[in-house]
Short mmCIF file of C-alpha atoms in Angstrom, two decimals:
data_model
loop_
_atom_site.label_atom_id
_atom_site.label_comp_id
_atom_site.label_asym_id
_atom_site.label_seq_id
_atom_site.Cartn_x
_atom_site.Cartn_y
_atom_site.Cartn_z
CA MET A 1 0.00 0.00 0.00
CA LYS A 2 2.72 2.40 0.99
CA SER A 3 4.81 1.93 -2.15
CA ARG A 4 1.71 2.06 -4.37
CA PHE A 5 0.75 5.58 -3.30
CA ARG A 6 4.18 7.10 -2.99
CA PRO A 7 4.50 8.04 -6.72
CA VAL A 8 1.03 9.62 -6.68
CA LEU A 9 1.93 11.71 -3.66
CA ALA A 10 5.22 12.67 -5.24
CA VAL A 11 3.47 13.84 -8.40
CA ALA A 12 0.92 15.79 -6.36
CA ALA A 13 3.65 17.45 -4.32
CA SER A 14 5.54 18.33 -7.47
CA ALA A 15 2.42 19.83 -9.05
CA PHE A 16 1.75 21.89 -5.92
CA ALA A 17 5.30 23.18 -5.86
CA PHE A 18 5.02 24.17 -9.52
CA ALA A 19 1.69 25.90 -8.97
CA ALA A 20 3.08 27.81 -5.99
CA ALA A 21 6.01 29.12 -8.01
CA ALA A 22 4.32 29.58 -11.38
CA PRO A 23 4.13 33.12 -12.75
CA ALA A 24 0.70 34.71 -13.10
CA PHE A 25 -0.95 34.80 -16.51
CA ALA A 26 -1.70 38.30 -17.70
CA GLY A 27 -5.41 39.06 -17.37
CA LYS A 28 -7.54 40.80 -19.99
CA THR A 29 -7.39 44.15 -18.18
CA LEU A 30 -3.60 44.05 -17.91
CA ASP A 31 -3.38 43.09 -21.57
CA ALA A 32 -5.67 45.98 -22.51
CA VAL A 33 -3.70 48.43 -20.36
CA LYS A 34 -0.42 47.36 -21.96
CA GLN A 35 -1.88 47.54 -25.46
CA ARG A 36 -3.44 50.96 -24.82
CA GLY A 37 -0.37 52.26 -22.99
CA THR A 38 -2.36 53.95 -20.23
CA VAL A 39 -4.33 53.09 -17.10
CA LYS A 40 -7.87 54.50 -17.15
CA CYS A 41 -8.50 55.72 -13.63
CA GLY A 42 -11.93 56.88 -12.44
CA VAL A 43 -11.66 59.81 -10.02
CA THR A 44 -13.86 62.53 -8.54
CA ASN A 45 -14.81 65.74 -10.26
CA GLY A 46 -12.50 67.42 -7.78
CA VAL A 47 -11.99 66.70 -4.07
CA ALA A 48 -8.90 68.41 -2.67
CA GLY A 49 -6.35 66.00 -1.26
CA PHE A 50 -7.80 62.97 -3.04
CA SER A 51 -8.28 63.78 -6.71
CA ALA A 52 -8.47 67.27 -8.11
CA PRO A 53 -7.01 69.02 -11.18
CA ASP A 54 -5.15 72.32 -10.98
CA THR A 55 -5.74 75.20 -13.38
CA GLN A 56 -3.44 73.50 -15.92
CA GLY A 57 -5.38 70.23 -15.75
CA ASN A 58 -2.72 68.40 -13.73
CA TRP A 59 -4.30 65.95 -11.28
CA SER A 60 -3.05 65.41 -7.73
CA GLY A 61 -4.21 63.68 -4.57
CA LEU A 62 -4.05 60.43 -2.63
CA ASP A 63 -6.30 58.56 -5.10
CA VAL A 64 -4.40 60.04 -8.03
CA ASP A 65 -1.13 58.77 -6.57
CA THR A 66 -2.58 55.27 -6.26
CA CYS A 67 -3.27 55.18 -9.99
CA ARG A 68 0.11 56.73 -10.81
CA ALA A 69 1.82 54.04 -8.71
CA ILE A 70 -0.05 51.30 -10.60
CA ALA A 71 0.92 52.87 -13.93
CA ALA A 72 4.56 52.99 -12.82
CA ALA A 73 4.45 49.34 -11.75
CA VAL A 74 2.69 48.12 -14.90
CA LEU A 75 3.84 50.49 -17.64
CA GLY A 76 7.04 51.92 -16.20
CA ASP A 77 5.73 55.49 -16.30
CA ALA A 78 3.57 57.13 -13.63
CA LYS A 79 2.37 59.71 -16.13
CA LYS A 80 0.61 57.12 -18.27
CA VAL A 81 -2.77 57.53 -16.60
CA ASP A 82 -5.98 58.78 -18.16
CA PHE A 83 -7.98 60.37 -15.34
CA VAL A 84 -11.72 60.10 -15.92
CA PRO A 85 -13.79 62.46 -13.71
CA LEU A 86 -16.96 60.77 -12.50
CA ASN A 87 -19.73 61.89 -10.19
CA SER A 88 -21.31 59.58 -7.63
CA GLN A 89 -24.02 58.42 -10.00
CA GLN A 90 -21.61 57.68 -12.86
CA ARG A 91 -18.78 55.93 -11.03
CA PHE A 92 -20.13 52.37 -10.74
CA SER A 93 -21.68 52.15 -14.20
CA ALA A 94 -18.43 53.41 -15.73
CA LEU A 95 -16.48 50.59 -14.08
CA GLN A 96 -19.12 47.98 -14.95
CA ALA A 97 -19.09 49.11 -18.60
CA GLY A 98 -15.31 48.86 -18.85
CA GLU A 99 -14.87 52.60 -19.42
CA ILE A 100 -12.22 52.63 -16.69
CA ASP A 101 -9.73 50.03 -15.41
CA ILE A 102 -9.92 51.06 -11.76
CA LEU A 103 -12.17 53.30 -9.69
CA ALA A 104 -10.04 55.31 -7.26
CA ARG A 105 -12.70 57.76 -6.26
CA ASN A 106 -13.18 58.04 -2.47
CA THR A 107 -15.66 55.17 -2.36
CA THR A 108 -16.71 53.56 0.91
CA TRP A 109 -16.37 49.79 1.20
CA THR A 110 -19.76 48.44 2.32
CA LEU A 111 -21.37 45.00 2.29
CA THR A 112 -24.02 46.09 -0.22
CA ARG A 113 -21.49 47.42 -2.70
CA ASP A 114 -19.14 44.50 -2.16
CA ALA A 115 -21.81 41.84 -2.66
CA SER A 116 -24.06 43.31 -5.33
CA LEU A 117 -22.15 45.44 -7.83
CA GLY A 118 -19.77 42.90 -9.34
CA PHE A 119 -16.63 44.61 -8.02
CA ASN A 120 -13.69 43.75 -5.83
CA PHE A 121 -12.51 46.34 -3.31
CA THR A 122 -8.73 46.29 -3.18
CA THR A 123 -6.75 47.90 -0.33
CA ILE A 124 -8.13 50.50 2.08
CA THR A 125 -6.14 53.65 1.39
CA TYR A 126 -7.91 55.99 3.81
CA TYR A 127 -10.05 55.56 6.93
CA ASP A 128 -12.59 58.37 6.94
CA GLY A 129 -15.80 59.20 8.81
CA GLN A 130 -18.79 61.40 8.07
CA GLY A 131 -18.95 64.75 9.84
CA PHE A 132 -20.68 68.13 9.77
CA LEU A 133 -19.53 71.59 8.73
CA VAL A 134 -21.48 74.53 10.16
CA PRO A 135 -21.12 78.32 10.23
CA LYS A 136 -19.27 79.41 13.37
CA LYS A 137 -21.85 82.15 13.95
CA LEU A 138 -24.41 79.46 14.90
CA LYS A 139 -22.26 78.70 17.96
CA LEU A 140 -22.89 74.95 17.73
CA THR A 141 -20.56 72.53 19.50
CA SER A 142 -22.30 69.23 18.70
CA ALA A 143 -24.27 67.62 15.87
CA LYS A 144 -26.95 66.88 18.45
CA GLN A 145 -27.75 70.61 18.46
CA LEU A 146 -28.92 70.47 14.84
CA LYS A 147 -32.60 69.97 15.75
CA ASN A 148 -34.88 71.20 12.90
CA ALA A 149 -31.82 72.27 10.89
CA THR A 150 -31.59 72.00 7.11
CA ILE A 151 -28.61 69.87 6.06
CA CYS A 152 -27.16 69.83 2.55
CA THR A 153 -25.56 66.69 1.11
CA GLN A 154 -25.07 64.81 -2.15
CA SER A 155 -27.52 62.20 -3.39
CA GLY A 156 -26.45 58.66 -4.26
CA THR A 157 -23.82 58.47 -1.52
CA THR A 158 -23.54 56.70 1.81
CA ASN A 159 -23.63 60.20 3.36
CA GLU A 160 -27.31 60.61 2.50
CA LYS A 161 -28.30 57.38 4.26
CA ASN A 162 -25.92 57.87 7.20
CA VAL A 163 -27.33 61.27 8.12
CA SER A 164 -30.87 59.95 7.97
CA ASP A 165 -29.98 56.94 10.17
CA TYR A 166 -28.03 59.03 12.68
CA PHE A 167 -30.70 61.62 13.39
CA ARG A 168 -33.51 59.02 13.38
CA ALA A 169 -31.61 57.06 16.01
CA GLN A 170 -31.10 60.25 18.03
CA ASN A 171 -34.81 61.19 17.61
CA ILE A 172 -33.71 64.58 16.32
CA PRO A 173 -35.81 66.00 13.44
CA VAL A 174 -33.79 67.52 10.59
CA LYS A 175 -34.48 68.29 6.94
CA THR A 176 -32.01 66.85 4.46
CA VAL A 177 -31.63 68.62 1.10
CA VAL A 178 -29.87 66.50 -1.53
CA PHE A 179 -28.14 67.58 -4.73
CA GLU A 180 -27.02 65.45 -7.64
CA SER A 181 -23.51 66.86 -7.76
CA PHE A 182 -21.01 67.40 -4.96
CA GLU A 183 -20.29 70.92 -6.18
CA ALA A 184 -23.95 71.92 -6.16
CA SER A 185 -24.37 70.59 -2.62
CA PHE A 186 -21.50 72.49 -1.02
CA LYS A 187 -22.20 75.68 -2.99
CA ALA A 188 -25.79 75.60 -1.71
CA PHE A 189 -24.42 75.36 1.83
CA PHE A 190 -21.96 78.22 1.46
CA SER A 191 -24.70 80.35 -0.12
CA GLY A 192 -26.78 79.92 3.05
CA ARG A 193 -29.30 77.37 1.71
CA CYS A 194 -28.59 75.03 4.66
CA GLN A 195 -27.44 75.41 8.26
CA ALA A 196 -25.07 72.43 7.93
CA PHE A 197 -23.24 70.43 5.29
CA THR A 198 -22.34 66.78 5.70
CA THR A 199 -19.87 64.51 3.95
CA ASP A 200 -16.65 62.70 4.86
CA ALA A 201 -14.57 64.67 7.36
CA SER A 202 -11.56 64.81 5.03
CA ALA A 203 -13.69 66.45 2.34
CA LEU A 204 -15.12 68.91 4.87
CA ALA A 205 -11.59 70.04 5.72
CA GLY A 206 -10.81 70.54 2.05
CA LEU A 207 -14.00 72.48 1.38
CA ARG A 208 -13.49 74.76 4.35
CA ASN A 209 -9.94 75.58 3.27
CA LYS A 210 -10.53 75.95 -0.47
CA GLU A 211 -14.18 76.80 -1.08
CA ALA A 212 -15.42 78.73 1.94
CA PRO A 213 -15.62 82.53 1.46
CA ASN A 214 -13.69 82.79 4.76
CA PRO A 215 -12.46 79.47 6.26
CA ASP A 216 -12.38 80.95 9.77
CA ASP A 217 -16.15 81.46 9.60
CA TYR A 218 -16.79 77.69 9.62
CA VAL A 219 -16.19 74.86 12.07
CA ILE A 220 -16.25 71.06 11.80
CA LEU A 221 -18.31 69.53 14.61
CA PRO A 222 -16.58 66.80 16.64
CA GLU A 223 -18.93 63.87 15.91
CA LEU A 224 -18.07 61.30 13.26
CA ILE A 225 -21.32 59.45 12.57
CA SER A 226 -20.04 56.63 10.38
CA LYS A 227 -17.14 54.42 9.39
CA GLU A 228 -15.97 55.26 5.87
CA PRO A 229 -13.12 52.96 4.80
CA LEU A 230 -12.17 54.19 1.34
CA ALA A 231 -10.69 51.77 -1.18
CA PRO A 232 -10.19 51.53 -4.96
CA LEU A 233 -12.35 49.02 -6.87
CA VAL A 234 -11.90 46.81 -9.92
CA ARG A 235 -14.29 44.57 -11.83
CA ARG A 236 -14.69 40.97 -10.72
CA GLY A 237 -13.60 38.20 -13.03
CA ASP A 238 -10.04 39.38 -13.62
CA ASP A 239 -8.01 38.01 -10.74
CA GLU A 240 -4.68 39.09 -12.24
CA TRP A 241 -5.68 42.76 -12.41
CA PHE A 242 -7.27 42.55 -8.97
CA ALA A 243 -3.96 41.26 -7.58
CA ILE A 244 -2.01 44.15 -9.12
CA ALA A 245 -4.51 46.77 -7.93
CA LYS A 246 -4.30 45.27 -4.45
CA TRP A 247 -0.56 44.66 -4.11
CA VAL A 248 0.77 47.96 -5.44
CA PRO A 249 -0.87 49.93 -2.58
CA ASN A 250 0.16 47.17 -0.15
CA ALA A 251 3.77 47.55 -1.28
CA LEU A 252 3.62 51.32 -0.66
CA ILE A 253 2.34 50.71 2.87
CA GLU A 254 5.04 48.13 3.53
CA ALA A 255 7.64 50.53 2.11
CA GLU A 256 6.77 53.03 4.85
CA GLU A 257 6.97 50.28 7.44
CA PHE A 258 10.48 49.26 6.33
CA GLY A 259 11.79 52.79 5.75
CA VAL A 260 11.92 52.72 1.95
CA THR A 261 11.27 56.21 0.61
CA GLN A 262 11.19 57.98 -2.71
CA ALA A 263 14.53 59.57 -1.80
CA ASN A 264 16.45 56.53 -0.55
CA ALA A 265 15.08 53.83 -2.88
CA ASP A 266 18.05 54.06 -5.26
CA ASP A 267 20.57 53.80 -2.43
CA LEU A 268 18.73 50.85 -0.88
CA LYS A 269 18.59 49.15 -4.26
CA ALA A 270 22.37 49.40 -4.46
CA ASN A 271 23.31 48.70 -0.87
CA SER A 272 20.57 47.27 1.34
CA LYS A 273 21.10 43.82 2.85
CA ASP A 274 17.66 43.77 4.50
CA PRO A 275 15.55 41.06 2.76
CA ALA A 276 12.31 43.04 3.27
CA GLN A 277 13.81 46.17 1.68
CA GLN A 278 15.42 44.10 -1.08
CA ARG A 279 12.05 42.65 -2.07
CA LEU A 280 10.58 46.15 -2.32
CA VAL A 281 13.41 47.63 -4.40
CA GLY A 282 13.74 44.65 -6.73
CA THR A 283 17.03 43.12 -5.58
CA GLY A 284 15.62 40.26 -3.51
CA GLU A 285 13.16 37.51 -4.25
CA ASP A 286 11.35 38.06 -7.56
CA LEU A 287 7.71 38.54 -6.62
CA GLY A 288 6.80 40.47 -9.77
CA LYS A 289 6.46 37.30 -11.82
CA LEU A 290 3.60 36.20 -9.57
CA LEU A 291 1.72 39.35 -10.63
CA GLY A 292 2.61 39.13 -14.30
CA LEU A 293 5.10 41.98 -13.81
CA ASP A 294 8.87 42.32 -13.69
CA LYS A 295 11.10 42.38 -10.63
CA ASP A 296 11.17 46.19 -10.31
CA TRP A 297 7.39 46.76 -10.14
CA SER A 298 7.30 48.00 -6.54
CA PHE A 299 10.59 49.91 -6.88
CA ARG A 300 9.10 51.96 -9.72
CA ALA A 301 5.91 52.60 -7.74
CA ILE A 302 7.88 53.85 -4.73
CA LYS A 303 10.12 56.01 -6.93
CA ALA A 304 7.07 57.52 -8.60
CA VAL A 305 4.94 58.53 -5.61
CA GLY A 306 6.87 57.63 -2.45
CA ASN A 307 5.68 55.30 0.28
CA TYR A 308 2.21 55.53 1.83
CA GLY A 309 3.36 57.94 4.54
CA GLU A 310 4.86 60.28 1.95
CA MET A 311 1.66 60.16 -0.09
CA PHE A 312 -0.37 60.99 2.99
CA GLU A 313 1.82 63.89 4.09
CA ARG A 314 1.96 65.41 0.61
CA ASN A 315 -1.76 65.21 -0.13
CA VAL A 316 -3.74 65.36 3.10
CA GLY A 317 -1.27 65.55 6.02
CA PRO A 318 -0.50 68.40 8.43
CA LYS A 319 1.69 70.17 5.85
CA SER A 320 -0.92 69.95 3.08
CA VAL A 321 -3.86 72.22 2.40
CA LEU A 322 -6.16 69.85 4.32
CA LYS A 323 -3.89 69.69 7.39
CA LEU A 324 -5.33 66.36 8.55
CA PRO A 325 -3.63 64.35 11.33
CA ARG A 326 -2.51 60.76 10.62
CA GLY A 327 -4.87 59.45 13.32
CA SER A 328 -6.44 56.18 12.16
CA ASN A 329 -4.41 56.39 8.96
CA ASN A 330 -1.12 55.87 10.75
CA LEU A 331 0.68 52.54 10.49
CA TRP A 332 -0.59 49.73 12.73
CA SER A 333 2.81 49.79 14.46
CA LYS A 334 2.23 53.45 15.41
CA GLY A 335 -1.30 53.14 16.75
CA GLY A 336 -3.20 53.42 13.46
CA LEU A 337 -5.18 51.04 11.25
CA ILE A 338 -2.97 50.99 8.15
CA TYR A 339 -1.75 47.42 7.76
CA ALA A 340 -0.58 45.61 4.65
CA PRO A 341 -0.19 41.84 4.31
CA PRO A 342 3.49 40.92 3.96
CA VAL A 343 5.08 41.50 0.56
CA ARG A 344 6.92 38.19 0.47
#
């Protein structure tokens, strides 16, 4: 009995070993991206810190950097991204129709979206929460003081449902006024149409600093009424592209953890003896072949946009226009929630 089954087991073990080491086959999205020469990235119409164009049409932000990092990893050039502005109503249909390769537009990961839209959420790139912006002259210190207030927000978002649930649970009557576009909703608020405006706290900070007639005339109330984990999405059915869209952001997070930066990546590539750093700069174990990429995929991504901490500081951190603290978006090893599976 023993000798009879030994060859079968040996063959099975050999097949497993081959499967574990086999390179990934390029998926249809990766093939299309390579053939086209650009990554089509769905973004917002303009949310400071996440995805917004300047007066010359140059896009910047945390979500923008995610797509640039993927373009650097896949195409070798972070500039090879076509940014496609989408409002809340357009974003999911655009991804379903194949008009974009990835949706990197501050979208909250929820069960309903995860289970019903035909998408895969990739890596959480920002932990947000819904808050309220009010005129300072109202002298409010809590959202619970908004009884009978009119609150502006955008339709088709989790914000609309969250605000309804929150005040119903608090038994506080309010009137919610919804607008189809984000711009219309915040402009209505700043024009005096509503006593409060609600959306993700990061967006409130950006609006107050960039859109308010006088930022000092407005205050963000302390309550966060929801969990808003924001993550890029890709279509289901293309596991190879899903893996790339997931592991490029993970590599940027791990780069921060192991001290690999945009500035020192070249030096570490030449001199580092640390296996974790070597894997990230392309001199250690070749993990790129498992993603259908070359050995330098993560090195190029880091060189293009920096590690996750550098992306955060540049786009939304204390030295940016938004001036947001790291808070929950700090590394897990520093008291935050940002945690990437090991790149090994």
